[in-house]
Structure formats: C-alpha cells, structure tokens
Coordinates of C-alpha atoms in Angstrom, one line a residue:
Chain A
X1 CA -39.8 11.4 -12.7
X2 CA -40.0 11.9 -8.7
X3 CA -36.7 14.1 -7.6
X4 CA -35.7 11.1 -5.8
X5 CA -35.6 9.0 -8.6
X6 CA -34.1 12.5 -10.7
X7 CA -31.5 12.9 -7.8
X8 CA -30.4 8.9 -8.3
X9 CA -30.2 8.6 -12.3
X10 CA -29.6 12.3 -13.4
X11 CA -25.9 11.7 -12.7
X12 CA -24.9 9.3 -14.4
X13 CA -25.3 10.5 -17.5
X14 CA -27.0 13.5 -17.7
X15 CA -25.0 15.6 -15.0
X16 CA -22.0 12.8 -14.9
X17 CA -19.8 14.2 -11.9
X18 CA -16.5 13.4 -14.4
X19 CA -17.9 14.0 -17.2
X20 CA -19.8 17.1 -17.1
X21 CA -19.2 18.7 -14.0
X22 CA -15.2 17.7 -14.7
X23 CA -14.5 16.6 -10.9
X24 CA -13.1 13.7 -8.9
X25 CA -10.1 13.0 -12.5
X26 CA -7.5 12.3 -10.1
X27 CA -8.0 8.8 -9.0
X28 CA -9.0 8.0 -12.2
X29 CA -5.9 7.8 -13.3
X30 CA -4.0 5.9 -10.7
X31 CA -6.1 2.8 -9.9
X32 CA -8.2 2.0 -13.3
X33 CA -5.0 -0.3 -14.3
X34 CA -7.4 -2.8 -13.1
X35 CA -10.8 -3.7 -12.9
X36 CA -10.5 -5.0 -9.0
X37 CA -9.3 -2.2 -7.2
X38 CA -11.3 -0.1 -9.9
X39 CA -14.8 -1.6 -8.2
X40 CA -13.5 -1.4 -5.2
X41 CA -12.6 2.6 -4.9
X42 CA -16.1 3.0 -7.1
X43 CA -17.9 1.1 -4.1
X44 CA -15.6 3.0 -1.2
X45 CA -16.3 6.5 -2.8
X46 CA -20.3 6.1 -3.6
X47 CA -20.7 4.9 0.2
X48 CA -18.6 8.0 1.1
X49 CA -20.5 10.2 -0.9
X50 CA -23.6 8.9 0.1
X51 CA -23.4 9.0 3.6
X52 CA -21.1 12.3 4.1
X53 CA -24.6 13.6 1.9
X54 CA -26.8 12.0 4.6
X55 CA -24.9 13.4 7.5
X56 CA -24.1 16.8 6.2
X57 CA -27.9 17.5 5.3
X58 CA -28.8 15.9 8.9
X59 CA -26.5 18.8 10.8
X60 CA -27.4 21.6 8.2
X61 CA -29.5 23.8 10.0
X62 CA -27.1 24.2 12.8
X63 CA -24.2 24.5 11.5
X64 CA -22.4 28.0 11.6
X65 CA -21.9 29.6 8.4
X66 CA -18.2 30.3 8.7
X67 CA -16.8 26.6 9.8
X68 CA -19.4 25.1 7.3
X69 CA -16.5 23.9 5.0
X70 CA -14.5 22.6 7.8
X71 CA -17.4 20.7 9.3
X72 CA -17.7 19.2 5.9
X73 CA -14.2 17.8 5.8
X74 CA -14.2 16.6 9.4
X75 CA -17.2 14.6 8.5
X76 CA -15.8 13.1 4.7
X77 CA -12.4 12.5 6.4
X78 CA -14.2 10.8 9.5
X79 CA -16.3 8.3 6.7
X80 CA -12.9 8.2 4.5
X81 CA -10.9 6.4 7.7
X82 CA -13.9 3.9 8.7
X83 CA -13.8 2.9 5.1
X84 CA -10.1 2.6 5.0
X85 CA -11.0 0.4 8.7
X86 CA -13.4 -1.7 6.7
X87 CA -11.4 -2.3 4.0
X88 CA -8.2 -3.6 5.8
X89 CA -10.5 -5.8 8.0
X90 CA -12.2 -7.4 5.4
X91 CA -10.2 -7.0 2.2
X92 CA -6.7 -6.8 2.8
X93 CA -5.4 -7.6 -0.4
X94 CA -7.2 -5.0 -2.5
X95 CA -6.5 -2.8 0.4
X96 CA -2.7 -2.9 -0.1
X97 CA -3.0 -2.5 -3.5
X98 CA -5.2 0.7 -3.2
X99 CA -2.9 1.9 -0.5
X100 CA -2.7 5.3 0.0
X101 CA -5.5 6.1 -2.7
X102 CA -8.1 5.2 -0.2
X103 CA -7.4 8.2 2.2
X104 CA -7.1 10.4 -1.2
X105 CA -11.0 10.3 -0.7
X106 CA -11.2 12.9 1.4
X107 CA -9.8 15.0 -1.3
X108 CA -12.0 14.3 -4.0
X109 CA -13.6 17.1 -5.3
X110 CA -16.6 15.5 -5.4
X111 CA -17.8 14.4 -2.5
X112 CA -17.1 18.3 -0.9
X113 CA -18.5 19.4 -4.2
X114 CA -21.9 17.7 -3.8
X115 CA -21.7 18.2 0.2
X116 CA -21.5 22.2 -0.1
X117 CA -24.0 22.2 -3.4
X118 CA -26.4 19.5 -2.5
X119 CA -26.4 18.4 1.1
X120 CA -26.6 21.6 2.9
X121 CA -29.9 23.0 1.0
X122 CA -31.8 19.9 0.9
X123 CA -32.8 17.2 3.5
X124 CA -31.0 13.8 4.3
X125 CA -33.3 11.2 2.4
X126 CA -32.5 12.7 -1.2
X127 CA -29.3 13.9 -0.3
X128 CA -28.5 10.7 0.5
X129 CA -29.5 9.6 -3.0
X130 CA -28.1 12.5 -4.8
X131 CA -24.7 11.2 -3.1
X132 CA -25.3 7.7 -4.4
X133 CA -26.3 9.0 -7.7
X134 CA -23.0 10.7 -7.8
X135 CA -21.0 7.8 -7.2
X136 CA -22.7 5.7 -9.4
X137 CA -21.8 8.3 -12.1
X138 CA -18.5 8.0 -11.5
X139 CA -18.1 4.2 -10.7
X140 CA -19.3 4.4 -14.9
X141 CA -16.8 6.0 -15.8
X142 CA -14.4 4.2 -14.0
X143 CA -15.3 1.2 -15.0
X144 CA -15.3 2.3 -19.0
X145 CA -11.7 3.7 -17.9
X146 CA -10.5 0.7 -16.0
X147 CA -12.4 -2.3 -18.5
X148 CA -10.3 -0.8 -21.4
X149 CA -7.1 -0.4 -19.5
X150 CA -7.3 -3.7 -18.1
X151 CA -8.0 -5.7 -21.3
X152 CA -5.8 -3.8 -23.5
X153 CA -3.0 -3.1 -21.6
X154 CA -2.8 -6.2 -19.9
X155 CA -5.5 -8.6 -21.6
X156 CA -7.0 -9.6 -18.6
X157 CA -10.5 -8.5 -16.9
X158 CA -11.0 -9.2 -13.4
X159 CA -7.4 -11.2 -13.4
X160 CA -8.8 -13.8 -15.4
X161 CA -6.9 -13.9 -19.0
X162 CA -9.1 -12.7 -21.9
X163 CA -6.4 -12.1 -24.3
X164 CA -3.3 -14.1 -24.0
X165 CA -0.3 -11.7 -23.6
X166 CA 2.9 -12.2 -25.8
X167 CA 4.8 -12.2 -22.9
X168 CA 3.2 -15.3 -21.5
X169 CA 3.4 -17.1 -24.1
X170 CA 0.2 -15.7 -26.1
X171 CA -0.4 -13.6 -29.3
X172 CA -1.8 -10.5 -28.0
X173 CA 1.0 -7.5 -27.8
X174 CA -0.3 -5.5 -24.8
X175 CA -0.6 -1.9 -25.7
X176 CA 1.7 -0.9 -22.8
X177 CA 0.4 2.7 -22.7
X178 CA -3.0 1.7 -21.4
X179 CA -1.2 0.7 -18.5
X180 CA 0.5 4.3 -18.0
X181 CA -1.7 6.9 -15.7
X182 CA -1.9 9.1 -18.8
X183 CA -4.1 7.1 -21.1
X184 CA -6.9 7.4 -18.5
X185 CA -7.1 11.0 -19.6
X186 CA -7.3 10.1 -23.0
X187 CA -10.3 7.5 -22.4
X188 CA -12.1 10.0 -20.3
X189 CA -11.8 12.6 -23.0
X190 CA -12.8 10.1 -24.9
X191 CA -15.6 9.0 -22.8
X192 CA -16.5 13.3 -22.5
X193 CA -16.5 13.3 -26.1
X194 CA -19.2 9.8 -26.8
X195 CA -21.2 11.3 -23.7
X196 CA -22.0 14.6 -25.8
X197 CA -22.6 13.0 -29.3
X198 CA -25.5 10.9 -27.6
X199 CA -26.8 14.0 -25.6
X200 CA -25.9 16.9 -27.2
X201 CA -27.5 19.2 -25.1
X202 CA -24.5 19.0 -23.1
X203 CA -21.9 20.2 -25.2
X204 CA -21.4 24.0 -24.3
X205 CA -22.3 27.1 -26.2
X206 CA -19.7 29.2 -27.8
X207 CA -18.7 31.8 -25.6
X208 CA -17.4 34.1 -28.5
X209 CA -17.4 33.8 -32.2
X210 CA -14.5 34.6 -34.3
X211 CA -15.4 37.2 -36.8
X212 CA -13.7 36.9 -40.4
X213 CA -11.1 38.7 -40.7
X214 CA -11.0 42.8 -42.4
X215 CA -10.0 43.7 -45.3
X216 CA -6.4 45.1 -45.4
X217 CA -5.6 48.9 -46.7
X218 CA -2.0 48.0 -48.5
Chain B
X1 CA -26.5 38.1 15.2
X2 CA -28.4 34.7 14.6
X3 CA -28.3 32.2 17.2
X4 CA -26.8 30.0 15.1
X5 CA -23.5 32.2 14.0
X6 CA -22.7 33.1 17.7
X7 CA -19.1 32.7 18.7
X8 CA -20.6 30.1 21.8
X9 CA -22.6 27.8 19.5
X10 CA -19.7 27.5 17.0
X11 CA -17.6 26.6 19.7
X12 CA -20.3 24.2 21.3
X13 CA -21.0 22.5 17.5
X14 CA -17.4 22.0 16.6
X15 CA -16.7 20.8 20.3
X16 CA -19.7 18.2 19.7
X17 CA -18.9 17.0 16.0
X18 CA -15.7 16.9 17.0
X19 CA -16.3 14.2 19.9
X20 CA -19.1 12.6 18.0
X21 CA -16.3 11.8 15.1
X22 CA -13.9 10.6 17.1
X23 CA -16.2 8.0 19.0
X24 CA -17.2 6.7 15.5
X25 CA -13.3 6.5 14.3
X26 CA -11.8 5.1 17.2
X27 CA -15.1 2.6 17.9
X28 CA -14.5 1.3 14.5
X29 CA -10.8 0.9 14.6
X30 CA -11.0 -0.8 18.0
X31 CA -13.6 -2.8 16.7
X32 CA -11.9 -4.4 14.1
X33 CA -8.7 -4.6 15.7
X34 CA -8.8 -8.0 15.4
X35 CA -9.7 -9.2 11.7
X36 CA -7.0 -6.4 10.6
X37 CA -4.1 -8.1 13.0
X38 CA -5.2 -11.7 11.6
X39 CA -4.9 -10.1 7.8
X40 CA -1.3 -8.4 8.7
X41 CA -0.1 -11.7 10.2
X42 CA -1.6 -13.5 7.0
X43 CA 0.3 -10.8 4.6
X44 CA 3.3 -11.6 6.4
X45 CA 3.2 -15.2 6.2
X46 CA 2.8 -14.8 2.7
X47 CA 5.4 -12.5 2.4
X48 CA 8.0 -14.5 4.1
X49 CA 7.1 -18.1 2.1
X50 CA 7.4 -15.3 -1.0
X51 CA 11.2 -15.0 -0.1
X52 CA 11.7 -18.3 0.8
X53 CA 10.8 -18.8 -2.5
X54 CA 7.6 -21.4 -1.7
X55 CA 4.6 -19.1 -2.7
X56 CA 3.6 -16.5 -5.0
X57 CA 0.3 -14.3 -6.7
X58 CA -0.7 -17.4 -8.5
X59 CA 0.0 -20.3 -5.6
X60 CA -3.0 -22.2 -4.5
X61 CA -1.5 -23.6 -1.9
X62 CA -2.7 -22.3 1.4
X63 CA -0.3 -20.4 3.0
X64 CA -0.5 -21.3 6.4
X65 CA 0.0 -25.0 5.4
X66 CA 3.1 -24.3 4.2
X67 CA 3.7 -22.2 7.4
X68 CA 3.5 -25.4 9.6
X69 CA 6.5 -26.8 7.8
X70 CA 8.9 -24.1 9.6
X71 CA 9.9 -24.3 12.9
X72 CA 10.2 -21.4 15.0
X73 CA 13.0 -20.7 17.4
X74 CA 14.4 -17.7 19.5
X75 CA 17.9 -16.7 18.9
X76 CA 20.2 -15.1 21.3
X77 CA 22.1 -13.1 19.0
X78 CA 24.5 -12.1 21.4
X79 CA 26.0 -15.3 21.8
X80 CA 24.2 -16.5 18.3
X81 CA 22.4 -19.7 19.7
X82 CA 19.4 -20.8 20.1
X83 CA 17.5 -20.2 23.5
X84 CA 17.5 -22.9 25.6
X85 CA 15.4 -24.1 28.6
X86 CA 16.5 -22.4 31.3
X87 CA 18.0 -19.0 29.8
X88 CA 15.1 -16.9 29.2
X89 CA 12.5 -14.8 30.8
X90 CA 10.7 -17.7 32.3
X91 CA 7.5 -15.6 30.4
X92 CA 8.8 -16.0 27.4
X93 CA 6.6 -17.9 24.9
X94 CA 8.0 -18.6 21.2
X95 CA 5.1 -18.4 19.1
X96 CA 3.8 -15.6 21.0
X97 CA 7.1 -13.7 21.0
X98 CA 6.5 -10.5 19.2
X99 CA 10.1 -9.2 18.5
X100 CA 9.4 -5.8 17.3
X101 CA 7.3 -5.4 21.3
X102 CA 10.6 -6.6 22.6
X103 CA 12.6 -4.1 21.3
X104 CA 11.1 -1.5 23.7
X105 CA 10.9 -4.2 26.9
X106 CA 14.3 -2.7 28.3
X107 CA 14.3 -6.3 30.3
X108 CA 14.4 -7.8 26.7
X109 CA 16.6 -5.3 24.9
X110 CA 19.4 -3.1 25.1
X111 CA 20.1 0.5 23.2
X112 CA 22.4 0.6 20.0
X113 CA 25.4 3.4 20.2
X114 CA 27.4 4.8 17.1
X115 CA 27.2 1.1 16.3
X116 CA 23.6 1.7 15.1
X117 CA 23.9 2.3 11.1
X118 CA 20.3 1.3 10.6
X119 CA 18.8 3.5 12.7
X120 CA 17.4 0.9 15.3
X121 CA 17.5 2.6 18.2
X122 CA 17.2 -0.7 20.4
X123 CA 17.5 -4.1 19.2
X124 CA 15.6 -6.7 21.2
X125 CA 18.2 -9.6 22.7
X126 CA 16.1 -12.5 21.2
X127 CA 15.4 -12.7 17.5
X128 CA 12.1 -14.7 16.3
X129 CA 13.6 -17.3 13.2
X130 CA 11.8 -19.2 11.2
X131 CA 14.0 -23.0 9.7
X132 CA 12.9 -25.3 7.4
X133 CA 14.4 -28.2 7.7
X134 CA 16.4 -30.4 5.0
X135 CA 15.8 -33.7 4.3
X136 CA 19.0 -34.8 5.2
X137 CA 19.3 -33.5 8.8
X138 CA 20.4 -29.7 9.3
X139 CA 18.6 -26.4 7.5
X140 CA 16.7 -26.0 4.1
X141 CA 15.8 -22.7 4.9
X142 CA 17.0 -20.3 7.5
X143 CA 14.3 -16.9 7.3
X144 CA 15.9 -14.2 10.1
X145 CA 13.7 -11.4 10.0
X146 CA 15.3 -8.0 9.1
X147 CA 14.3 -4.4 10.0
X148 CA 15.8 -0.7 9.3
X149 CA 15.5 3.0 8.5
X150 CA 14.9 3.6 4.4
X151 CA 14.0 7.3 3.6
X152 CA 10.3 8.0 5.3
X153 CA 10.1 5.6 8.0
X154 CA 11.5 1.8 9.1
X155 CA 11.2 -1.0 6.7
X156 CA 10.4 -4.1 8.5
X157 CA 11.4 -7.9 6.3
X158 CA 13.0 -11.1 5.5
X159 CA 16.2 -12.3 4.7
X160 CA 15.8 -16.5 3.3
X161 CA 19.4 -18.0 3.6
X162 CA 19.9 -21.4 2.4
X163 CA 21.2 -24.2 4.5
X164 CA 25.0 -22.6 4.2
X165 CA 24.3 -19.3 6.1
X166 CA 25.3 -17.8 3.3
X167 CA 23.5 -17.6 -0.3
X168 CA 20.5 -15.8 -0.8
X169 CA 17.3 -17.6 -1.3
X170 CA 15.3 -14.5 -1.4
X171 CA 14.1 -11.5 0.1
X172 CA 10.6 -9.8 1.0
X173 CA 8.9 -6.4 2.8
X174 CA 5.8 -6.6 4.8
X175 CA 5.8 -3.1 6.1
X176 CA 7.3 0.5 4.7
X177 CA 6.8 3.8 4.3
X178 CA 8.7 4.6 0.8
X179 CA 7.6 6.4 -1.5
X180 CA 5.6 4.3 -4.2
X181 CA 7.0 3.6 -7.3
X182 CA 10.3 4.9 -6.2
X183 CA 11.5 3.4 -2.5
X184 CA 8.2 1.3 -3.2
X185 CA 10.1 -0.5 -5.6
X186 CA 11.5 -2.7 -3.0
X187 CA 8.2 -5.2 -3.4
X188 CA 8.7 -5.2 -7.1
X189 CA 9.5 -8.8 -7.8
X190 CA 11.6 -8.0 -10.7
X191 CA 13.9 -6.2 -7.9
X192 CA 13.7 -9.0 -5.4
X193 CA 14.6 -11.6 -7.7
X194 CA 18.4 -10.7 -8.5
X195 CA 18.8 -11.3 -4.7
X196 CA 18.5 -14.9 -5.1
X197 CA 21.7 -16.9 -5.0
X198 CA 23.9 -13.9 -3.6
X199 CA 26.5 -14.6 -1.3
X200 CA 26.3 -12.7 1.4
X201 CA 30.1 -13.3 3.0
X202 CA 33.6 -12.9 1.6
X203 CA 36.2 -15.4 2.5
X204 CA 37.1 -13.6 5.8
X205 CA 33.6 -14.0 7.1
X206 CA 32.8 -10.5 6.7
X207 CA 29.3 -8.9 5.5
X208 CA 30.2 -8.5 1.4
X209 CA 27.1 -8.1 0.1
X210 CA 26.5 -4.6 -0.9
X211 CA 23.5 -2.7 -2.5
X212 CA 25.0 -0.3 -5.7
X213 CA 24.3 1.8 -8.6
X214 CA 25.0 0.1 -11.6
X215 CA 28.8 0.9 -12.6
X216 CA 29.7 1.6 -9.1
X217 CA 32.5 0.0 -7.7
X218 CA 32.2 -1.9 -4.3
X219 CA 35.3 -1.7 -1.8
X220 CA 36.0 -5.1 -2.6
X221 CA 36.7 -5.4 -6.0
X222 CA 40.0 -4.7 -7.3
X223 CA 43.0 -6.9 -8.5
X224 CA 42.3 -9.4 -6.0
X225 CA 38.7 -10.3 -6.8
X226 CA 37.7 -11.9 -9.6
X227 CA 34.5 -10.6 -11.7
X228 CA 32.2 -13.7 -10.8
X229 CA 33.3 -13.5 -7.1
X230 CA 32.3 -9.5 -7.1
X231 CA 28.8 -10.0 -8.6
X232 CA 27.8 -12.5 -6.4
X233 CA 28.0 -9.6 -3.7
X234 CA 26.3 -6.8 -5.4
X235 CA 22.7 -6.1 -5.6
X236 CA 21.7 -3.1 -7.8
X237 CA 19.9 -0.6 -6.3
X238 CA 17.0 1.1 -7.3
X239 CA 16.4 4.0 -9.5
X240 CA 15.7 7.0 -7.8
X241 CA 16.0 5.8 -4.7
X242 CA 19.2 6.4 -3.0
X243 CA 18.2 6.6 0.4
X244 CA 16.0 3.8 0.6
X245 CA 18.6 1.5 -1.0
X246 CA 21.3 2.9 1.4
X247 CA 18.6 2.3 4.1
X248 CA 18.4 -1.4 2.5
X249 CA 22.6 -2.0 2.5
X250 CA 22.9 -0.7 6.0
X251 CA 20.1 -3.3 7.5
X252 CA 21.7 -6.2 5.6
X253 CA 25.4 -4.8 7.1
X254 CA 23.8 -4.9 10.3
X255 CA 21.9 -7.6 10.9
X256 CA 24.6 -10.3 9.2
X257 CA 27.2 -8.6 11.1
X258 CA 28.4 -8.8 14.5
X259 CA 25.4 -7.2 16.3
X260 CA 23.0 -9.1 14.5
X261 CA 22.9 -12.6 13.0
X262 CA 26.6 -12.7 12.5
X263 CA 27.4 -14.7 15.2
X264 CA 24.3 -17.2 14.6
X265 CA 25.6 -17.7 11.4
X266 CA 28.9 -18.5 12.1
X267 CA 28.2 -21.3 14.5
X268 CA 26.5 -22.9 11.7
X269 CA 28.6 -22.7 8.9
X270 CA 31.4 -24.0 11.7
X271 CA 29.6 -25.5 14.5
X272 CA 31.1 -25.5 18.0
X273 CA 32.4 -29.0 19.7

C-alpha cells in the first residue's frame, strides 16, 4: 500500500503504539472507567498527535540540534492547552471529569515518541498521518479497555444501562475490580497477548535459551 | 559550525517559537473566554440547585428554570440585612454583583486580622444569596455561598439552610484545588449527603457544627449533651484528608459566625421589631 496509507493503518495493529511499542499506559488506566471520557481523551490525544506531527515536521530543518527536544515539548504542550481551551468551551462536563488528565498529554510518551522518531525525518503531510495513525491505535485500545470496564464494572455503555446493577435494583453483581485503575493493566496485557496470537510475527525472539542443566559429579 | 547549530539562530528560533506559541495559546483562550464563563456559571447553577437538594446527574429538568425560582439579594453581613435602596454603591447591580471581584474592591471590602481562620484575606462587605421562597410567606431555602483555604488552594461553595437558619439542606463545591480522590472527595455525593439535616447552632446561638474523625470527640459533648443533640453537629471528615476537612470546619466556623452570616441569621431565626 502507498506509505501514506502504511503510515495511517500500520499502527493500529501492526505497530500498535500500546501494544507493541509499550507507550502512552498511563492514562489508560485512569479514565477507561468509562466509555465517555474514554472517546473523548482518544479524540483529544489523536488531534494532538496529529498536529504536534504536522508542526514538528513543518520546523524540522531549522531547528537546532541541541534544543530539538525542548522545541518538541513547547509545541505538544502548546496543542495540549488549546485542546484543554476547546474542551472547556464546548464540553464542560466531560471536561471536569477528565480534569487534570487532559494536561497529562503533554506527557504521553507517545506523542514525543512519534515527534522525535517520525516527525523530524519525514515531511508534514505523512507525518501528519503517521500521528493520526498513532492515535487511532491507541483510541483501539482504549476503547477495548474502557468497553469492558464500563459494562462489567458498572453495566452500563455510554451511561445508558446494559446490564442492570444489583445495586439498583437489577441482577447483574458489578465486578467492582473492573472499575479499579489496576484491571486496565490486566485487559491491556490481555489485549498484548490476543494482538500476538493473531499476528505472531510480533511476538519477540528469545534473547537466550536456557540450556539443560549438567550432569553432577557426587 | 552549520548555520543552523549557531548560538544566534538558536536564540532567534526559540525566541520565534516561543512568540508564535504564545499568540496561538493566548488567542485561543481569549477567544473562547466567553462560552467557558457561560459553562462555569452553568456548573455552578447546577452545583448550587445540587445542594439545595432540587437537581442531580439524572434530572431532566433544565437547570436554569429551576434557577428562576430563587431570588437574589445582597446581604450586608456586617449588620446582617439585606441591602436596601439607598445604602449601596449606587453602581452596584445584584445580578451582576460578582462577590469573589468584590473581595479585592477595597471600596467593597475590608481586610480580615487574626480573626481570619479560613484564610480569606479580605471578605467583601456584601454577600450574593440566593432564597427560595415557602409557600407560606418567609424562606424555603436560604443558599449563602461559602469560600476558604483547604490544603492546595481556596475552595469556593454552598451552604443550603432551610427556612430555620439553621438545618442543613445540603452542601456543594464548584471550584477546588484538592487533591483527587483524597481532598477531591468533597464532591463525592456519598460525603455530601450526611450533611443534610445537621444543625448548624447549639442552643446559645453559637457555630456547633464541626467536621471530625470518626471517634473523635467535639468540645461539646460531655455530660451535658445528649448523644442525638451531638450528632446532629458532627460531620465526619474524610479519609486522608486532614487538612482539607480542617480547611472545610474552619469556612463553615467562619462564615456562620460573627464575621460572616452569623448575624444574617440571627435576625431571622428572631426578627427585629
């Protein structure tokens, strides 16, 4: 396929920022306890990516080598607070809720991570899909994350009631570990571990073997 | 050297991204200045009916419906009556009254000495409340808004009494800087709900109501008070977070006391001739 379409589909699944490159795991665990705020941090971090990509790749050629990194930031921090802007103009609710996971952005390993390794070696158009691409690889895995916390941890999707809770009245006992920050690991290991079965050309070689074990002199 | 690594175009780049940046942050914050004050004041409004005890996460009843049911007044807390015509600032307008602006207006404010346990600083001379009224003539609801110093910065709410000037109806936070899921814990409905139908004074007409770690004694309980009469002034506080509920019990001591409401509420729990 055309490296534009490569740079927009390869990560989801076959070079999954998450899942593969093992980045950006940190607010995966804090707002997946439901699917709003989930869609809204995967839209708000695949715009960032995207267009910290675009401008990073636009400036590349002249910017010095030794405040490269720090350009970088000032630009994803820059994007992070007209985001957080947008947001609390236009969504206030889900903005409160999100709160200070918004600004946490800036540090997410991979929008930096696809700035320094993409955006500064290639131009803006794909870089600008390569950031999108990214996103979109991790808004899937969010969304696996935050559908499974959401509807078995609290038996709802979206807010609207799927399963009726015990504790409103229902039959369904909410598994109240889906709703603690540590089960999102779990499902992402989890999600690491379906991801490789289905291409397996992802799982890693053996860096050593173990060799059997010698004979003892008694 | 290259051109581009030379100490005068690093400085010249950083000076220009720099600048570039900040036009694009502060023409977008400036730019929607507006739609973000009109969600604030909404997430107040909603706040404040939340602690009057009129709306919740699943109401569908519009909020500022229910708004139009209050009437607003300024109180003059010094000598705890409403404002009447000819008093105030001839500028000053009621809806438009910001009291939080005031509190800086040294026209509109004076400072707070060692009387100042919630960290105030100033209080502003006219406090914004909200009434509904009953059906039979006097107060419903009485919603005096509160503010003070938790752990990381000043908590800004309401206080709902009842028609009495003196049980809870409810309480609510629109702004804070606690820590979440610690100090955070103040918007946790679970929380807010024990303060309903507290009693805020004791007999003498003194502030009683006191935030406490479970087992903790308050001052007044002893011999004289009886069990039901102490744990209709006690509100426990939260887990974890000592200073923010200190921060909580000192705006409540405040505000219902002497330099705050106290007075408001005593003229209508005994009116004046």
């Amino acid at each position: 396929m055309s490296s534009a379409k490569q740079s927009l589909l390869q990560p989801i699944f076959s070079n999954n920022p998450i899942a593969l490159q093992i980045l950006g795991i940190c607010s995966a665990l804090a707002i997946t306890t439901n699917m709003n705020t989930t869609l809204v941090m995967c839209i708000a971090l695949t715009a960032v990516t995207g267009c910290s990509n675009f401008f990073v790749s636009l400036v590349r050629s002249y910017v010095p080598n030794n405040i490269r990194i720090i350009v970088q930031m000032t630009i994803i921090a820059s994007l992070v607070i007209v985001a957080d802007q947008i947001l609390q103009a236009f969504a206030y609710p889900i903005s409160k809720q999100l709160s200070v996971f918004v600004g946490l952005i800036v540090t997410n390993c991979i929008v930096m991570g696809r700035a320094e390794a993409f955006a500064m070696q290639n131009p803006p158009g794909i870089s600008f899909l390569d950031g999108i691409g990214n996103g979109l690889g991790y808004s899937v895995v969010l969304i696996f994350v935050g559908a499974i916390r959401e509807l078995f941890g609290a038996g709802s999707l979206f807010g609207v009631t799927i399963l009726p809770l015990v504790t409103n009245g229902g039959w369904y006992q909410g598994n109240g570990m889906l709703l603690l920050p540590p089960s999102a690991f779990f499902l992402i290991g989890l999600f690491i571990w379906l991801l490789r079965s289905w291409k397996t050309e992802q799982v890693e070689a053996r860096e050593f073997t173990i060799l059997p074990q010698a004979q003892q002199e008694t | 050297m290259r051109a581009k690594e030379s100490v005068g175009h690093t400085l010249r780049f950083a000076l220009g991204l720099c600048v570039a940046c900040s036009v694009v942050v502060s023409g977008v914050a400036v730019l929607l200045k507006e739609p973000q004050a009109i969600n604030k004041m909404r997430d107040r409004h909603k706040k404040m009916l939340s602690a009057a005890g009129l709306y919740d996460a699943r109401s569908s009843v519009d909020p500022e419906r229910l708004m139009e049911r209050f009437s607003v007044r300024l109180v003059d807390l010094e000598r705890g009556e409403f404002l009447q015509e000819g008093d105030a600032p001839a500028s000053l307008n009621v809806i438009a009254y910001d009291q939080r602006e005031a509190a800086t207006d040294p026209q509109l404010s004076r400072p707070l000495g060692k009387q100042d346990i919630a960290g105030l600083g100033r209080r502003a001379r006219y406090a914004k409340v909200y009434l509904l009224p009953g059906e039979q003539g006097g107060w419903e609801q009485i919603v005096l808004p509160i503010h003070g110093y938790g752990l990381w910065g000043t908590l800004y709410g309401f206080l709902v009494l009842r028609g009495d000037a003196n049980t809870v109806t409810g309480i609510s936070f629109y702004e804070h800087k606690e820590t979440p899921g610690l100090g955070g814990e103040v918007e946790n409905p679970i929380w807010r709900r024990q303060w309903r139908g507290k009693q805020i004074f004791d007999a003498q007409g003194n502030v009683a109501l006191r935030v406490l770690k479970s087992g903790a004694r308050a001052a007044s309980e002893g011999a004289a008070g009886t069990a039901a009469d102490a744990a209709s002034h006690r509100i426990d506080s939260l887990s974890g977070a000592t200073l923010t509920s200190r921060g909580v019990e000192n705006m409540i001591t405040f505000w219902l006391g002497p330099l705050g409401f106290g007075p408001f509420l005593e003229n209508i729990r005994s009116p004046k001739e």
